[in-house]
Every structure is written in C-alpha cells, then in structure tokens.
Amino acid sequence: SSDLSKLTALLVALGLFGAYAFIALSLALKELAFKQFQNQDAKGPLSLEVVNFATAVWQGLGLLLLWPFNFAYLTKLNAAAYFPAAMASLRAAGPWLASYLVVNLVYTAVTTSVLKRLS
C-alpha cells in the first residue's frame, strides 16, 4: 500500500510536469514564431491572435495526450463516469471558472505581447 501511494504520487508528479512542460514549450514556440517572422520579408506585424491560437491548439493536443495517462494511472473512474462528474464539478465552480478564464486570458495576452517586444 505504501509503495502504491508512492507510485501514485510519482505518477501525479509526472503528469503535472508533463502539463507544465507543454505550457513552457508553448512559450518557447511563441518566441520561435516571433523570431522566424522577423527573419522573413513579411508585410505587417505578426498577429498575436494567430500566435495564441496556434499555441492553444498545441496545448490542447498535449493535454489530450495526457488523458490516456490519467485513465491508466491516476483515476479509478472510467471515462463514462469521469466526464459527467467533471462536468458537474465545472458547473458548480462556474463563478470561479469564469474568474480563472479572465485571468488566464489576460495572462496570455500580456505574456505574448511581452515576448513579441523582447523578440
């Protein structure tokens, strides 16, 4: 039982590391996009919305790749039970979720504009 809880803690840590690694990599991809764009003969500036959309797709794909890991190692629920419970929790946390989304959108806009200026 103690070995199982240690393994679970390790797997949770690996999952969190994977999720944050995708976020860090998205920042690196933004920086790369700005650098590559500067090296081309482009007419006009690179759209921040396009960069944010591309990195959002990247992060979404990364998180989708973590779902099999979640069901294999972290949760004891199957997908049919997990997703309805998750949706009920999200509905219950509506005001907090809305606040989080606003803060996250501001954070994303600020970091992207800062990366663009630094590039």
mmCIF file with all atom_site columns, C-alpha atoms in Angstrom, residues 1-74:
data_model
loop_
_atom_site.group_PDB
_atom_site.id
_atom_site.type_symbol
_atom_site.label_atom_id
_atom_site.label_alt_id
_atom_site.label_comp_id
_atom_site.label_asym_id
_atom_site.label_entity_id
_atom_site.label_seq_id
_atom_site.pdbx_PDB_ins_code
_atom_site.Cartn_x
_atom_site.Cartn_y
_atom_site.Cartn_z
_atom_site.occupancy
_atom_site.B_iso_or_equiv
_atom_site.pdbx_formal_charge
_atom_site.auth_seq_id
_atom_site.auth_comp_id
_atom_site.auth_asym_id
_atom_site.auth_atom_id
_atom_site.pdbx_PDB_model_num
ATOM 1  C CA . SER A 1 1  ? 0.000  0.000  0.000   1.00 0.00 ? 1  SER A CA 1
ATOM 2  C CA . SER A 1 2  ? 2.837  2.394  0.822   1.00 0.00 ? 2  SER A CA 1
ATOM 3  C CA . ASP A 1 3  ? 4.609  1.501  -2.427  1.00 0.00 ? 3  ASP A CA 1
ATOM 4  C CA . LEU A 1 4  ? 1.367  2.048  -4.330  1.00 0.00 ? 4  LEU A CA 1
ATOM 5  C CA . SER A 1 5  ? 0.864  5.501  -2.805  1.00 0.00 ? 5  SER A CA 1
ATOM 6  C CA . LYS A 1 6  ? 4.473  6.408  -3.633  1.00 0.00 ? 6  LYS A CA 1
ATOM 7  C CA . LEU A 1 7  ? 3.943  5.252  -7.201  1.00 0.00 ? 7  LEU A CA 1
ATOM 8  C CA . THR A 1 8  ? 0.724  7.242  -7.431  1.00 0.00 ? 8  THR A CA 1
ATOM 9  C CA . ALA A 1 9  ? 2.469  10.355 -6.103  1.00 0.00 ? 9  ALA A CA 1
ATOM 10 C CA . LEU A 1 10 ? 5.242  9.879  -8.650  1.00 0.00 ? 10 LEU A CA 1
ATOM 11 C CA . LEU A 1 11 ? 2.733  9.461  -11.470 1.00 0.00 ? 11 LEU A CA 1
ATOM 12 C CA . VAL A 1 12 ? 0.831  12.565 -10.375 1.00 0.00 ? 12 VAL A CA 1
ATOM 13 C CA . ALA A 1 13 ? 4.102  14.499 -10.322 1.00 0.00 ? 13 ALA A CA 1
ATOM 14 C CA . LEU A 1 14 ? 4.978  13.224 -13.803 1.00 0.00 ? 14 LEU A CA 1
ATOM 15 C CA . GLY A 1 15 ? 1.541  14.214 -15.086 1.00 0.00 ? 15 GLY A CA 1
ATOM 16 C CA . LEU A 1 16 ? 1.872  17.706 -13.644 1.00 0.00 ? 16 LEU A CA 1
ATOM 17 C CA . PHE A 1 17 ? 5.369  18.002 -15.061 1.00 0.00 ? 17 PHE A CA 1
ATOM 18 C CA . GLY A 1 18 ? 4.033  16.954 -18.465 1.00 0.00 ? 18 GLY A CA 1
ATOM 19 C CA . ALA A 1 19 ? 1.232  19.516 -18.338 1.00 0.00 ? 19 ALA A CA 1
ATOM 20 C CA . TYR A 1 20 ? 3.559  22.344 -17.318 1.00 0.00 ? 20 TYR A CA 1
ATOM 21 C CA . ALA A 1 21 ? 6.126  21.217 -19.885 1.00 0.00 ? 21 ALA A CA 1
ATOM 22 C CA . PHE A 1 22 ? 3.527  21.791 -22.612 1.00 0.00 ? 22 PHE A CA 1
ATOM 23 C CA . ILE A 1 23 ? 2.878  25.283 -21.227 1.00 0.00 ? 23 ILE A CA 1
ATOM 24 C CA . ALA A 1 24 ? 6.598  26.067 -21.154 1.00 0.00 ? 24 ALA A CA 1
ATOM 25 C CA . LEU A 1 25 ? 7.010  24.690 -24.650 1.00 0.00 ? 25 LEU A CA 1
ATOM 26 C CA . SER A 1 26 ? 4.157  26.890 -25.856 1.00 0.00 ? 26 SER A CA 1
ATOM 27 C CA . LEU A 1 27 ? 6.092  29.946 -24.625 1.00 0.00 ? 27 LEU A CA 1
ATOM 28 C CA . ALA A 1 28 ? 9.138  28.687 -26.490 1.00 0.00 ? 28 ALA A CA 1
ATOM 29 C CA . LEU A 1 29 ? 7.026  28.173 -29.629 1.00 0.00 ? 29 LEU A CA 1
ATOM 30 C CA . LYS A 1 30 ? 5.731  31.744 -29.356 1.00 0.00 ? 30 LYS A CA 1
ATOM 31 C CA . GLU A 1 31 ? 9.283  33.035 -29.119 1.00 0.00 ? 31 GLU A CA 1
ATOM 32 C CA . LEU A 1 32 ? 10.281 30.907 -32.106 1.00 0.00 ? 32 LEU A CA 1
ATOM 33 C CA . ALA A 1 33 ? 7.322  32.213 -34.130 1.00 0.00 ? 33 ALA A CA 1
ATOM 34 C CA . PHE A 1 34 ? 8.317  35.819 -33.469 1.00 0.00 ? 34 PHE A CA 1
ATOM 35 C CA . LYS A 1 35 ? 11.975 35.143 -34.306 1.00 0.00 ? 35 LYS A CA 1
ATOM 36 C CA . GLN A 1 36 ? 11.119 33.301 -37.540 1.00 0.00 ? 36 GLN A CA 1
ATOM 37 C CA . PHE A 1 37 ? 8.670  36.004 -38.568 1.00 0.00 ? 37 PHE A CA 1
ATOM 38 C CA . GLN A 1 38 ? 11.323 38.703 -38.112 1.00 0.00 ? 38 GLN A CA 1
ATOM 39 C CA . ASN A 1 39 ? 13.655 36.802 -40.454 1.00 0.00 ? 39 ASN A CA 1
ATOM 40 C CA . GLN A 1 40 ? 11.111 36.841 -43.296 1.00 0.00 ? 40 GLN A CA 1
ATOM 41 C CA . ASP A 1 41 ? 10.127 39.660 -45.616 1.00 0.00 ? 41 ASP A CA 1
ATOM 42 C CA . ALA A 1 42 ? 6.625  39.917 -44.199 1.00 0.00 ? 42 ALA A CA 1
ATOM 43 C CA . LYS A 1 43 ? 4.321  42.838 -44.833 1.00 0.00 ? 43 LYS A CA 1
ATOM 44 C CA . GLY A 1 44 ? 2.903  43.922 -41.499 1.00 0.00 ? 44 GLY A CA 1
ATOM 45 C CA . PRO A 1 45 ? 3.201  42.549 -37.982 1.00 0.00 ? 45 PRO A CA 1
ATOM 46 C CA . LEU A 1 46 ? 2.610  39.003 -36.858 1.00 0.00 ? 46 LEU A CA 1
ATOM 47 C CA . SER A 1 47 ? -0.875 38.687 -35.400 1.00 0.00 ? 47 SER A CA 1
ATOM 48 C CA . LEU A 1 48 ? -0.871 37.961 -31.675 1.00 0.00 ? 48 LEU A CA 1
ATOM 49 C CA . GLU A 1 49 ? -4.204 36.186 -32.081 1.00 0.00 ? 49 GLU A CA 1
ATOM 50 C CA . VAL A 1 50 ? -2.738 33.765 -34.613 1.00 0.00 ? 50 VAL A CA 1
ATOM 51 C CA . VAL A 1 51 ? 0.210  33.009 -32.334 1.00 0.00 ? 51 VAL A CA 1
ATOM 52 C CA . ASN A 1 52 ? -2.046 32.484 -29.314 1.00 0.00 ? 52 ASN A CA 1
ATOM 53 C CA . PHE A 1 53 ? -4.410 30.282 -31.326 1.00 0.00 ? 53 PHE A CA 1
ATOM 54 C CA . ALA A 1 54 ? -1.546 28.108 -32.579 1.00 0.00 ? 54 ALA A CA 1
ATOM 55 C CA . THR A 1 55 ? -0.112 27.642 -29.095 1.00 0.00 ? 55 THR A CA 1
ATOM 56 C CA . ALA A 1 56 ? -3.599 26.972 -27.682 1.00 0.00 ? 56 ALA A CA 1
ATOM 57 C CA . VAL A 1 57 ? -4.009 24.181 -30.226 1.00 0.00 ? 57 VAL A CA 1
ATOM 58 C CA . TRP A 1 58 ? -0.570 22.856 -29.211 1.00 0.00 ? 58 TRP A CA 1
ATOM 59 C CA . GLN A 1 59 ? -1.505 22.888 -25.523 1.00 0.00 ? 59 GLN A CA 1
ATOM 60 C CA . GLY A 1 60 ? -4.856 21.265 -26.251 1.00 0.00 ? 60 GLY A CA 1
ATOM 61 C CA . LEU A 1 61 ? -3.199 18.439 -28.167 1.00 0.00 ? 61 LEU A CA 1
ATOM 62 C CA . GLY A 1 62 ? -0.703 17.975 -25.362 1.00 0.00 ? 62 GLY A CA 1
ATOM 63 C CA . LEU A 1 63 ? -3.453 17.744 -22.764 1.00 0.00 ? 63 LEU A CA 1
ATOM 64 C CA . LEU A 1 64 ? -5.366 15.284 -24.937 1.00 0.00 ? 64 LEU A CA 1
ATOM 65 C CA . LEU A 1 65 ? -2.261 13.105 -24.991 1.00 0.00 ? 65 LEU A CA 1
ATOM 66 C CA . LEU A 1 66 ? -2.269 13.139 -21.180 1.00 0.00 ? 66 LEU A CA 1
ATOM 67 C CA . TRP A 1 67 ? -5.808 11.686 -20.939 1.00 0.00 ? 67 TRP A CA 1
ATOM 68 C CA . PRO A 1 68 ? -4.726 8.073  -21.547 1.00 0.00 ? 68 PRO A CA 1
ATOM 69 C CA . PHE A 1 69 ? -2.115 8.557  -18.816 1.00 0.00 ? 69 PHE A CA 1
ATOM 70 C CA . ASN A 1 70 ? -4.843 9.864  -16.499 1.00 0.00 ? 70 ASN A CA 1
ATOM 71 C CA . PHE A 1 71 ? -7.137 6.888  -17.052 1.00 0.00 ? 71 PHE A CA 1
ATOM 72 C CA . ALA A 1 72 ? -4.317 4.358  -16.948 1.00 0.00 ? 72 ALA A CA 1
ATOM 73 C CA . TYR A 1 73 ? -2.613 5.541  -13.779 1.00 0.00 ? 73 TYR A CA 1
ATOM 74 C CA . LEU A 1 74 ? -4.356 8.329  -11.868 1.00 0.00 ? 74 LEU A CA 1
#
